[in-house]
Coordinates of C-alpha atoms and ligand atoms in Angstrom, one line a residue:
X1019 CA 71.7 -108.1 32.2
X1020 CA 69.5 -110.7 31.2
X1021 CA 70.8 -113.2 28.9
X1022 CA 69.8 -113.0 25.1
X1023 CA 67.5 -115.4 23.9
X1024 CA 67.0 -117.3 20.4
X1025 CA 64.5 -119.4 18.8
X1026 CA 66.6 -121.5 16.4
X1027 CA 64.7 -122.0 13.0
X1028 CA 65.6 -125.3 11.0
X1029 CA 65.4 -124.6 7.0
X1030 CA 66.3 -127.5 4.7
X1031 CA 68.8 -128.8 7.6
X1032 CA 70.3 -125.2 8.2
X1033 CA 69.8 -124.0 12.1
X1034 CA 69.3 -119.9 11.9
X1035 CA 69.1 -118.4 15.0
X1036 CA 66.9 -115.3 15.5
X1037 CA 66.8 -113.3 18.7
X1038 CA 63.8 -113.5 20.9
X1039 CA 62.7 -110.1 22.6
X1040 CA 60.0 -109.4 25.2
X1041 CA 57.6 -105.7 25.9
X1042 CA 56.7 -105.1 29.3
X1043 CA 53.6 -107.3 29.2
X1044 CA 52.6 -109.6 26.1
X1045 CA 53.6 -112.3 24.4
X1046 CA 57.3 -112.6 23.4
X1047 CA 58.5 -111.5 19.5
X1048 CA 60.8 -113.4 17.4
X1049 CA 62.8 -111.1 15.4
X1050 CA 62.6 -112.1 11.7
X1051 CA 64.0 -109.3 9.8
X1052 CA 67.1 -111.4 9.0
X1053 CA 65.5 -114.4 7.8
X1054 CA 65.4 -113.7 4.0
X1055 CA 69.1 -112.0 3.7
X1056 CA 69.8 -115.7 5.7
X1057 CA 67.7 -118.8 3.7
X1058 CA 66.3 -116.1 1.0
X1059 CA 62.7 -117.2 2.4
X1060 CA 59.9 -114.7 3.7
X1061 CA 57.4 -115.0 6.3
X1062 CA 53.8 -115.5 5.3
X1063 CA 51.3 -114.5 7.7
X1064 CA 48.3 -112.9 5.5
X1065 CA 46.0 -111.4 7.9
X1066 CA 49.2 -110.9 10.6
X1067 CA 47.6 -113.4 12.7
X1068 CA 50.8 -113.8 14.4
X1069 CA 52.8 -110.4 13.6
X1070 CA 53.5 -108.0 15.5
X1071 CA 54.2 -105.4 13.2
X1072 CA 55.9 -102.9 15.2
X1073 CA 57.0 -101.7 18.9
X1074 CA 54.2 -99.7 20.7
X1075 CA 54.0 -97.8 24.2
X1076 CA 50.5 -96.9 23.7
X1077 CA 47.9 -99.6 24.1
X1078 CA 47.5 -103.2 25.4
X1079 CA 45.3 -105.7 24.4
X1080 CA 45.2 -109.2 26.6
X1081 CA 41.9 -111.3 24.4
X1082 CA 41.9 -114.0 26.6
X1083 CA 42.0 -111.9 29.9
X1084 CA 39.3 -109.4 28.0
X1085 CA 42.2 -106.6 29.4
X1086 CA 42.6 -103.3 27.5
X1087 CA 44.9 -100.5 29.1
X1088 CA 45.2 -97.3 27.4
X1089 CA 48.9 -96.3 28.8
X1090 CA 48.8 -99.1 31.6
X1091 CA 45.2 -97.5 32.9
X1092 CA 42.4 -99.9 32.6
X1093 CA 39.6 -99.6 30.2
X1094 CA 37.1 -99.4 33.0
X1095 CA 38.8 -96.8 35.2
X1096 CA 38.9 -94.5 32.5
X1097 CA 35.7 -94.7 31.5
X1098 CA 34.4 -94.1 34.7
X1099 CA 36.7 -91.5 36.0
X1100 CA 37.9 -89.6 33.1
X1101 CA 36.4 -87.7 30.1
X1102 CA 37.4 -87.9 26.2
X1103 CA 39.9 -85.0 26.2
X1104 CA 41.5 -86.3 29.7
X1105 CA 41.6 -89.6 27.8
X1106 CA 43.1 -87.9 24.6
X1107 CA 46.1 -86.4 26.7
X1108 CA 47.0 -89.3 28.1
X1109 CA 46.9 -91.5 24.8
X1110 CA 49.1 -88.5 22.9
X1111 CA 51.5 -87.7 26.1
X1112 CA 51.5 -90.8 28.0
X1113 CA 50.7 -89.6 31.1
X1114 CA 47.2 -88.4 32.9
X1115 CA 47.2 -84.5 32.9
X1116 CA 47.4 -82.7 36.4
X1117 CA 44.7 -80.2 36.7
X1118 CA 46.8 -77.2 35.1
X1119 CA 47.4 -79.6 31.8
X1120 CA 44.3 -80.8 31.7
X1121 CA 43.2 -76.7 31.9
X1122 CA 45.5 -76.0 29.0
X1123 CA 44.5 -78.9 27.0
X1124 CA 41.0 -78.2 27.0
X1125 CA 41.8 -74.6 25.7
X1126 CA 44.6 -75.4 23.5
X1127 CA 41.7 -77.7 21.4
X1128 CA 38.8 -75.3 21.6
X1129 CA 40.8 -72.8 20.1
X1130 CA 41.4 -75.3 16.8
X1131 CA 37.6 -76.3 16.9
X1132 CA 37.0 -73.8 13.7
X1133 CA 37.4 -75.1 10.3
X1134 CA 39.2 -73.0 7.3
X1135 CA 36.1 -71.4 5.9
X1136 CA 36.9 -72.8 2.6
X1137 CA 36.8 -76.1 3.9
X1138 CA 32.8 -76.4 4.2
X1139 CA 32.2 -75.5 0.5
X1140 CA 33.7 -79.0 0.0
X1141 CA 30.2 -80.4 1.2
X1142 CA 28.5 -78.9 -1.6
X1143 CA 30.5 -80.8 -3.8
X1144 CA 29.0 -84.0 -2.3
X1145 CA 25.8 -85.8 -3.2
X1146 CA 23.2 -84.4 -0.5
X1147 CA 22.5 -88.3 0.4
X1148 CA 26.1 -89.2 0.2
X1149 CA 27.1 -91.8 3.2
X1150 CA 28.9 -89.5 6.1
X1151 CA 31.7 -92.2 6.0
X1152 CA 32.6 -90.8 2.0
X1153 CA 32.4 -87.1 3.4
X1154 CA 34.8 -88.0 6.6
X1155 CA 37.2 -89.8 3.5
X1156 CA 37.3 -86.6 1.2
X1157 CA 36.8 -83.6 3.9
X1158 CA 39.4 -84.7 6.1
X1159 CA 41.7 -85.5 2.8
X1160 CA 41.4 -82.3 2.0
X1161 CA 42.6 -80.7 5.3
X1162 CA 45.7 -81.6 4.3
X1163 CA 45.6 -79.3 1.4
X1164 CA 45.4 -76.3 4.2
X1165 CA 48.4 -77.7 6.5
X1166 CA 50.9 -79.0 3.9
X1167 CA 53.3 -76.6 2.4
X1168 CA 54.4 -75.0 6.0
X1169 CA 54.6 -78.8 7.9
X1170 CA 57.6 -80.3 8.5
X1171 CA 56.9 -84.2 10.0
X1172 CA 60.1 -84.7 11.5
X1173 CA 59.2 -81.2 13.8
X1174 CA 57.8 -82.8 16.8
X1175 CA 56.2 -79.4 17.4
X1176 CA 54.1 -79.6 14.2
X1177 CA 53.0 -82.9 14.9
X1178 CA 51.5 -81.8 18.0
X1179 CA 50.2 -79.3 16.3
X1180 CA 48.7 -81.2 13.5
X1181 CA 47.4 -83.8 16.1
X1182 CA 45.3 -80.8 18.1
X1183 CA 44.4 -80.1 14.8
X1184 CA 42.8 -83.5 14.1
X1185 CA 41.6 -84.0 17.9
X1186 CA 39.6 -80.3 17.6
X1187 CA 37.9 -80.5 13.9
X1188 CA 37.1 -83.9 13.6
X1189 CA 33.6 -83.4 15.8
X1190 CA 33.1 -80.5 13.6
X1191 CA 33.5 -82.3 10.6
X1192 CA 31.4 -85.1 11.4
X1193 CA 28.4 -82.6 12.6
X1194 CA 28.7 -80.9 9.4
X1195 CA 28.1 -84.5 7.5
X1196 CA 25.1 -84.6 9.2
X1197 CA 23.8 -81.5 8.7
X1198 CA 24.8 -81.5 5.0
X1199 CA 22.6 -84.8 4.7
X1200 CA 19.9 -83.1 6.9
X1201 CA 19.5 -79.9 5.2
X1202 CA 20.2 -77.9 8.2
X1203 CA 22.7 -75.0 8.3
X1204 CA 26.2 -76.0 9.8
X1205 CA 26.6 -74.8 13.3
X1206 CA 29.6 -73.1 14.7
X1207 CA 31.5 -74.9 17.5
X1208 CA 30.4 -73.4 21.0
X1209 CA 33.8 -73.2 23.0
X1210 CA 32.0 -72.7 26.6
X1211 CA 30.9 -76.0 26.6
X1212 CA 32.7 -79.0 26.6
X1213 CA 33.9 -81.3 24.1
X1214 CA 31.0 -84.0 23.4
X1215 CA 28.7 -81.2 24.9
X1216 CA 29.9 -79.4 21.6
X1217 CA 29.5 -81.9 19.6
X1218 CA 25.7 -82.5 20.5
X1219 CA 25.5 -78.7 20.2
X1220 CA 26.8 -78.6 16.3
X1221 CA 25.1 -82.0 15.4
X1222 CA 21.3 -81.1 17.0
X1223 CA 21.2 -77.3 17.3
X1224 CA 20.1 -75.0 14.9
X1225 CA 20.3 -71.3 14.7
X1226 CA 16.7 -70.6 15.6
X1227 CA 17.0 -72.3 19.1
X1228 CA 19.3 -72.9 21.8
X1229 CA 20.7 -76.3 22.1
X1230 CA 20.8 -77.6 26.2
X1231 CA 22.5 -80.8 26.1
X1232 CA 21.5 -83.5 28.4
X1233 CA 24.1 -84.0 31.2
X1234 CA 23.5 -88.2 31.4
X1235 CA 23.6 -88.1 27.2
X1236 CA 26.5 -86.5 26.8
X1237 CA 28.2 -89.2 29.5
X1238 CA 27.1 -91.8 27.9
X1239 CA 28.6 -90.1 24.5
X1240 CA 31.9 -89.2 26.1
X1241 CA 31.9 -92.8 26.9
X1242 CA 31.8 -94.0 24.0
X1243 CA 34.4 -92.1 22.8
X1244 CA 36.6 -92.8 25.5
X1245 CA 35.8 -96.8 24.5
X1246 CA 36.4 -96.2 21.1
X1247 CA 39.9 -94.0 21.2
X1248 CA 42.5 -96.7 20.5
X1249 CA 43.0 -100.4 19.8
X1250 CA 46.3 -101.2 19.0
X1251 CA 47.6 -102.1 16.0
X1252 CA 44.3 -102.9 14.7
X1253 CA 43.1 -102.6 10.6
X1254 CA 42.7 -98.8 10.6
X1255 CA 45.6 -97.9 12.8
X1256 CA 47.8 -100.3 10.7
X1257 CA 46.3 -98.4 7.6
X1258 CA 47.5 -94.8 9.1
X1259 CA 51.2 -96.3 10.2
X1260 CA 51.3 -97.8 6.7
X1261 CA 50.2 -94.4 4.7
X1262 CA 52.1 -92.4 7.7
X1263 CA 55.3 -94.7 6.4
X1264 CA 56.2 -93.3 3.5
X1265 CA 56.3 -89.7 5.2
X1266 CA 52.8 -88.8 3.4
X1267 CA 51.1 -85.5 5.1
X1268 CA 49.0 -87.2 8.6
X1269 CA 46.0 -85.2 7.4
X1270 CA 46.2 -87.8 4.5
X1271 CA 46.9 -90.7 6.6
X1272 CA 44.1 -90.1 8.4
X1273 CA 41.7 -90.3 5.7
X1274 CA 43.3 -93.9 4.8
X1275 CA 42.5 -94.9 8.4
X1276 CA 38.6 -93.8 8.0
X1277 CA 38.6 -95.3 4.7
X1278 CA 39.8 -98.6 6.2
X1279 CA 37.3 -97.8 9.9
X1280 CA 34.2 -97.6 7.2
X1281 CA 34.0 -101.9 6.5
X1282 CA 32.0 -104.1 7.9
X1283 CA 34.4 -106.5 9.5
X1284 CA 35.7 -102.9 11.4
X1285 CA 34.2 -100.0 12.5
X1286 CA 31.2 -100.3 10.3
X1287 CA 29.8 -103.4 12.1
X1288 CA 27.9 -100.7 14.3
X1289 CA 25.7 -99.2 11.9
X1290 CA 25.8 -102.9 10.1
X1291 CA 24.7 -104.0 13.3
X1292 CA 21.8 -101.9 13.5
X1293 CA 20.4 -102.8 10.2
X1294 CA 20.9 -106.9 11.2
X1295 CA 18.2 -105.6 13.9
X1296 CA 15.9 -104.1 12.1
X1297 CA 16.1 -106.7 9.4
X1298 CA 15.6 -109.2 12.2
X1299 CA 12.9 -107.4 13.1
X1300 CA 11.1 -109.7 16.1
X1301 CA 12.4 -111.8 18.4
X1302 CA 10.8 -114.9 17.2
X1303 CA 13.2 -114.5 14.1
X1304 CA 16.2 -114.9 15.9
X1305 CA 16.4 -118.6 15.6
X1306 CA 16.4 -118.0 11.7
X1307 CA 19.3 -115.7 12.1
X1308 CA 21.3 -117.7 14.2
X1309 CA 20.9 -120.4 11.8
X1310 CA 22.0 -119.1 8.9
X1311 CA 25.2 -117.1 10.7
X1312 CA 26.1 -120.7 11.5
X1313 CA 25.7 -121.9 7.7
X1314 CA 29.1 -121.9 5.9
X1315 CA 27.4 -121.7 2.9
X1316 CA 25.5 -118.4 4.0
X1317 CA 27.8 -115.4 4.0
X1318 CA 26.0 -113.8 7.2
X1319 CA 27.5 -113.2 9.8
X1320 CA 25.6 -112.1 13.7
X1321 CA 27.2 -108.2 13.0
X1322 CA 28.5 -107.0 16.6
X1323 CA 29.6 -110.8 17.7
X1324 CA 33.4 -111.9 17.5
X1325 CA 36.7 -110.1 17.5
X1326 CA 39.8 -111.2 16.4
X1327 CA 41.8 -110.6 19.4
X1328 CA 38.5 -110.9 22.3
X1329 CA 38.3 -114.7 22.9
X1330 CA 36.1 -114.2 26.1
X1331 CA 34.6 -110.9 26.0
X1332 CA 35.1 -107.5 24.8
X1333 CA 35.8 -105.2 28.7
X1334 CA 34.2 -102.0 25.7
X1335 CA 31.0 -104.6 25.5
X1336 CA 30.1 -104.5 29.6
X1337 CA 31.0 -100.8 29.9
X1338 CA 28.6 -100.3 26.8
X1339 CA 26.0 -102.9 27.7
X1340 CA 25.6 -100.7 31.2
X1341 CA 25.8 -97.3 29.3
X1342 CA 22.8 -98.6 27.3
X1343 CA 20.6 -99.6 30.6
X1344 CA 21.5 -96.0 31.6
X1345 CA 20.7 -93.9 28.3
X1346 CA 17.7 -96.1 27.7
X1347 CA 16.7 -95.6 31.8
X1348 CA 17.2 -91.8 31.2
X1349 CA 15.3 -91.4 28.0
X1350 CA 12.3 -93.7 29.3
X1351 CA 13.3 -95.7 26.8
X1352 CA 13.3 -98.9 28.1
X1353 CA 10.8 -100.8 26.6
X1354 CA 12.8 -100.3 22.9
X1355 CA 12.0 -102.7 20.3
X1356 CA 15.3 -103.3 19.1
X1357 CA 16.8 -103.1 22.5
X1358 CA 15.0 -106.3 23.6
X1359 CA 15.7 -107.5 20.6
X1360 CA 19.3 -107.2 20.9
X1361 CA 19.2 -108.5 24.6
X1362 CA 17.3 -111.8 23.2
X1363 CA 19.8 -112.3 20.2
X1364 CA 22.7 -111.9 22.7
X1365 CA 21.4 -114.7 25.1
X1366 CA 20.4 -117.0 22.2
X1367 CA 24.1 -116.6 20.9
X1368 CA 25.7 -117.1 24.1
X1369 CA 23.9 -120.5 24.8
X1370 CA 24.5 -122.0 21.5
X1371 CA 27.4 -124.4 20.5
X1372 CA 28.5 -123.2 17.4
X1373 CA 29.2 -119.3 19.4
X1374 CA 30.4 -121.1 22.5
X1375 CA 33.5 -123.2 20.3
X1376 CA 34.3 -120.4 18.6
X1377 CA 34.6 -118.1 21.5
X1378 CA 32.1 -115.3 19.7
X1379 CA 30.7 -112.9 22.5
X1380 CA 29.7 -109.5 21.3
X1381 CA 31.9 -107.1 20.3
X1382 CA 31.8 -103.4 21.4
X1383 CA 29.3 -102.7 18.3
X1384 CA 26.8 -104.8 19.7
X1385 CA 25.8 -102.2 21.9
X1386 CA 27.3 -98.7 20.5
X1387 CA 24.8 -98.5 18.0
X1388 CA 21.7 -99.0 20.4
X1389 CA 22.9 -95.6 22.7
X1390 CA 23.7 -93.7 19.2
X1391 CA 20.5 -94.4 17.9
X1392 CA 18.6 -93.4 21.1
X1393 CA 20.8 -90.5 21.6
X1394 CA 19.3 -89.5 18.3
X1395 CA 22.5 -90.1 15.7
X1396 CA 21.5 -91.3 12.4
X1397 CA 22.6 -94.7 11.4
X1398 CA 24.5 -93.6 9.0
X1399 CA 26.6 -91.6 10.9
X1400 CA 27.8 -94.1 13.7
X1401 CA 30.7 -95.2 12.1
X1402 CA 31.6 -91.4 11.7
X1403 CA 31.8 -91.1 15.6
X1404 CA 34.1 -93.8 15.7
X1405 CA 36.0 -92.2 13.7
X1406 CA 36.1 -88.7 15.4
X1407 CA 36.8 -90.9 18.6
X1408 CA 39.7 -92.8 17.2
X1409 CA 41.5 -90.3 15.5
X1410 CA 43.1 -89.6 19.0
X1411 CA 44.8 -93.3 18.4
X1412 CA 45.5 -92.5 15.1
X1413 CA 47.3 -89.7 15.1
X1414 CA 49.4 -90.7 18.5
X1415 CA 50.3 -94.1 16.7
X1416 CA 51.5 -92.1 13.6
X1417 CA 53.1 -89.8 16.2
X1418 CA 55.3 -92.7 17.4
X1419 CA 55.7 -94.2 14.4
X1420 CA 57.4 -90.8 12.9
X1421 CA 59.3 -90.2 16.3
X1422 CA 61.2 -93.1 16.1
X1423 CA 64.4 -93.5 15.1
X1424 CA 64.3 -97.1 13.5
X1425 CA 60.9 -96.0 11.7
X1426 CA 61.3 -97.8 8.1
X1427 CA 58.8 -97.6 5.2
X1428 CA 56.3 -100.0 5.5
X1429 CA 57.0 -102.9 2.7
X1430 CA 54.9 -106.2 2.7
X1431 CA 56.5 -108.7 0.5
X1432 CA 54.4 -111.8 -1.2
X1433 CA 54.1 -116.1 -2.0
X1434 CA 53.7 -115.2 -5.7
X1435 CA 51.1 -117.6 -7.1
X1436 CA 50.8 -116.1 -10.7
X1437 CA 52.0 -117.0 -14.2
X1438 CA 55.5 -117.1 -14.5
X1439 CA 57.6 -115.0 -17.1
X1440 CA 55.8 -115.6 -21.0
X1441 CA 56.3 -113.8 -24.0
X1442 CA 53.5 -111.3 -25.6
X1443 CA 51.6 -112.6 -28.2
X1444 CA 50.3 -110.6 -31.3
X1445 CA 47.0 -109.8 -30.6
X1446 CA 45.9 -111.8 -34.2
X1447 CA 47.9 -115.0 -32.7
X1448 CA 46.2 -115.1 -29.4
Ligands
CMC760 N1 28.9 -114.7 13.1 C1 29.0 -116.0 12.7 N2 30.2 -116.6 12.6 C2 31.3 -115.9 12.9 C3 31.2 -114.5 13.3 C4 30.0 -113.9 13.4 N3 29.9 -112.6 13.7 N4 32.5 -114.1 13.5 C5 33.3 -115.1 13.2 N5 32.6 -116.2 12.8 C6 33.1 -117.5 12.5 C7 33.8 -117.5 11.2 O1 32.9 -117.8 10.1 C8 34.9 -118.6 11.4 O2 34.3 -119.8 11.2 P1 35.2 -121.1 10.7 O3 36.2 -121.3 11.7 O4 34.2 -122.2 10.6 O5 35.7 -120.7 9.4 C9 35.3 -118.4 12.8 O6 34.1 -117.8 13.5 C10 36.5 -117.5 13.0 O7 36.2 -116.2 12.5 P2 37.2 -115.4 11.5 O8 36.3 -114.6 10.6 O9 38.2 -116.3 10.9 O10 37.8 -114.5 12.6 P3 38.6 -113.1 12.3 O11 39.5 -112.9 13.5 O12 39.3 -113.1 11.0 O13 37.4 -112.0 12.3 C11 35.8 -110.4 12.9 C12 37.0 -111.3 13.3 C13 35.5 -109.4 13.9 C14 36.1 -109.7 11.5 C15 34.6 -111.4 12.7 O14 34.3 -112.0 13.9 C16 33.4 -110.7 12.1 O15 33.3 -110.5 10.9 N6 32.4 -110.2 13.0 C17 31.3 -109.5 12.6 C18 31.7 -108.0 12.3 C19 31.9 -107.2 13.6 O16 31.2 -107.3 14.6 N7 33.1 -106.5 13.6 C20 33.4 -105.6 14.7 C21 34.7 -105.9 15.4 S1 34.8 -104.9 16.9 C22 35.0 -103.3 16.4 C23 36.4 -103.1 15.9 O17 37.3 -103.2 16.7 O18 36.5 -102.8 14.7

C-alpha cells in the first residue's frame, strides 16, 4: 500500500500535518477539514479557485490540456459517436449502454415525456413576454409539488426515478416556454421520434401541420446537448449539490441550478453572446469592442471568450466551431452576417496581447448561439437548452452526492469584516 502522504502547514510556529490524497487523474487534494478544530483558523478561498469541494466519478476537466471526459470517454468521441440519451446513460450509470439498455432507456424516458396536466396552467400565470429562463426557474420548482409527498431520497430507486423524470420533461418544458411566449398552442411530445427530434417537433410544430425534422439539424442539436451535459463541479452544479445538501426535494434543486445557469458569467453568455453581435453589428467595429473589453475601467467583457478552468481552448468550442460550418452549410447559410462577424471577432481576439497573456480563447458559447439561432431558436431561449441539456449532470451529481455515505450538509464558513458587537441605540439618540 502506498505510503500516506502529508503537506505539513506552519501556523504561528505550530507544524499541522494534513493528509494529502490523489483521484485517478487530477491534481492532488490536501485534506483540510481538520484545520480549524487544530489552529481554530479557516480556509479562505472565495470563488474556490483552489477547492475541490467534493469527490466525483463523473466528469474530468484538464484546462491546460483542453481535455474533458464524460466517465473517462472523450468529449470528441462522444459527440461524434453517440446521441444525447446514449450520453445521458452513461453520465447517470457510468457505463455506455449495450444495445438492449440503450433500447430500454430510450423507452423508459418517452414514457415520462408527458407533463401532469395541471402543470401547464402554471404558464398562464406568467407574463406572456416573461424571459423562458424565469419559466424554467418556477415550472420546474413546481414539479416538485407533484413528486414530493411519495419520494423518499435516500431510495435509490426513486432517485432514478425522479432523474428519468427530469431527463424526459425538461424538453417539454422548455418547448412549452416557447410556445407560451409565441402564442402558439403547446404540442404533445411525439414518442416515435427521437429525443432532440421531439424536441424540434414540440418547439416548431403546430397542430395544423406536420412537423419533419431535419436529419443534419437535429445532429447538430443533439450535439449540443451532448457538449453541454456536464462540467464538473462548475457554478450551477455546485448550486444543485449545495440545495441537494440539505436533503431538499431534487425537483427543487434543480430549479436552484437553472437559477444559477441563467447569469451571464454562466450559461447565459450564449444568448449574451448573441446580443454582443448584434450590438457589434459590422466587422469594422470590432476594433472598438476589443478596446473597450481590454479597458479596466469598462465593465465589458468579449461574451463567449475565457473560462475559468480552459487556459488554451475549450475541446466544446472546435466540436461547435465545426457544427456551425455544417448547420450553416446545410441551411445555405453561409454567407450569415453575424457568422462572419463572429469569425472576424475571434481572429482579432486571438492575435491580440492582452487575449494572448490572459489565455482567453472562446468558450463553448461563442459558437452555440450561432447554430441555435440558425436552427431557428429564439435568443431568449438558448440558455433554456442548456439547461434541458445539463440537467442530465445535474441530477447524476446530486445522485452521487445523496448516495454517498460521507455526504455532509453543505456549510461555507466566512473572514468576517463587519462591525463588531455594539449596543442599540434609541432611535431619538442616534
Ligand atoms: N473579455 C475581456 N476580459 C476578460 C474576459 C473577457 N471575456 N474574461 C476574462 N477577462 C479578463 C478579466 O478582466 C481578468 O483581467 P485582470 O486579470 O486584468 O483582472 C482576467 O481576464 C481573468 O478573468 P477572471 O474574470 O478573473 O476569470 P474568471 O475565471 O473569474 O472568469 C469567466 C471566467 C468565464 C466568468 C470570464 O472569462 C467571463 O466573464 N467571460 C465572459 C462570459 C462567458 O463567456 N462565460 C461563459 C463561460 S463557458 C460556459 C459555461 O461553462 O458556463
Amino acid at each position: 500500500m502506498d505510503k500516506q502522504r502529508n503537506a505539513t502547514l506552519n501556523v504561528d510556529g505550530k507544524s499541522i500535518d494534513l493528509p494529502i490524497y490523489s483521484g485517478s487523474i487530477g491534481p492532488d487534494v490536501i485534506d483540510i477539514r481538520s484545520l480549524y478544530a487544530k489552529t481554530g483558523m479557516f480556509t479562505f478561498d472565495p470563488g474556490f479557485v483552489s477547492t475541490a469541494a467534493c469527490k466525483s466519478d463523473i466528469t474530468y476537466i484538464d484546462g491546460d490540456e483542453g481535455v474533458l471526459l464524460y466517465r473517462g470517454y472523450p468529449i470528441e468521441q462522444l459527440a461524434m459517436k453517440c446521441d444525447f440519451l446514449e450520453v445521458a446513460y452513461l453520465i447517470l450509470h457510468g457505463e455506455l449502454p449495450n444495445a438492449k439498455q440503450k433500447g430500454e432507456f430510450d423507452s423508459i424516458i418517452k414514457n415520462h415525456t408527458m407533463v401532469h396536466d395541471q402543470l401547464t396552467r402554471f404558464y398562464s400565470g406568467f407574463r406572456r413576454d416573461a424571459h423562458p429562463m424565469a419559466i424554467l426557474v418556477g415550472v420546474v420548482g413546481a414539479l416538485s409539488a407533484f413528486y414530493h409527498e411519495a419520494m423518499d431520497i435516500s431510495d435509490e430507486y426513486h432517485r432514478t426515478v425522479s432523474a428519468h423524470r427530469l431527463i424526459a420533461k425538461l424538453p417539454n418544458i422548455t418547448a412549452m416556454a416557447y410556445k407560451y411566449n409565441a402564442g402558439q398552442p403547446f404540442m404533445y411530445p411525439r414518442n416515435d421520434l427521437s429525443y432532440t427530434a421531439n424536441f424540434m417537433h414540440m418547439m416548431f410544430g403546430t397542430p395544423c401541420e406536420k412537423y419533419e425534422p431535419n436529419p443534419v439539424l437535429v445532429r447538430a442539436l443533439d450535439r449540443i446537448l451532448i457538449l453541454h451535459a456536464d462540467h464538473e463541479q462548475n457554478a450551477s452544479t455546485s448550486t444543485v449539490r449545495l440545495a441537494g445538501s440539505s436533503g431538499a426535494n431534487p425537483f427543487a434543486c434543480i430549479s436552484s441550478g437553472i437559477a444559477c445557469l441563467w447569469g451571464p458569467a454562466h450559461g447565459g453568455a450564449n444568448e449574451a453572446c448573441l446580443n454582443m453581435l448584434e450590438e457589434i453589428g459590422d466587422v469594422s467595429r470590432v476594433g472598438e469592442f476589443i478596446k473597450r473589453a481590454k479597458d479596466k475601467d469598462d465593465p465589458f467583457k468579449l461574451m463567449g471568450f475565457g473560462h475559468r478552468v480552459y487556459k488554451n481552448f475549450d475541446p466544446r468550442a472546435k466540436l461547435m466551431r465545426e457544427t456551425c460550418h455544417e448547420v450553416l452549410n446545410e441551411l445555405g447559410l453561409q454567407d450569415d452576417r453575424l457568422f462572419k462577424l463572429a469569425i472576424a471577432l475571434e481572429k482579432i481576439a486571438l492575435e491580440d496581447d492582452y487575449f494572448i497573456s490572459k489565455k482567453l480563447y472562446p468558450n463553448v458559447d461563442f459558437y452555440s448561439g450561432i447554430v441555435q439561432r440558425a436552427l431557428g431558436i429564439p435568443v431568449k431561449l438558448f440558455t433554456g437548452i442548456f439547461a434541458m441539456a445539463r440537467t442530465v449532470g445535474w441530477i447524476a451529481q446530486w445522485n452521487e452526492m445523496i448516495g454517498d455515505p460521507e455526504q455532509k450538509i453543505g456549510r461555507p464558513r466566512q473572514l468576517f469584516t463587519g462591525a463588531t458587537q455594539r449596543d442599540v441605540i434609541a432611535m431619538d439618540k442616534r
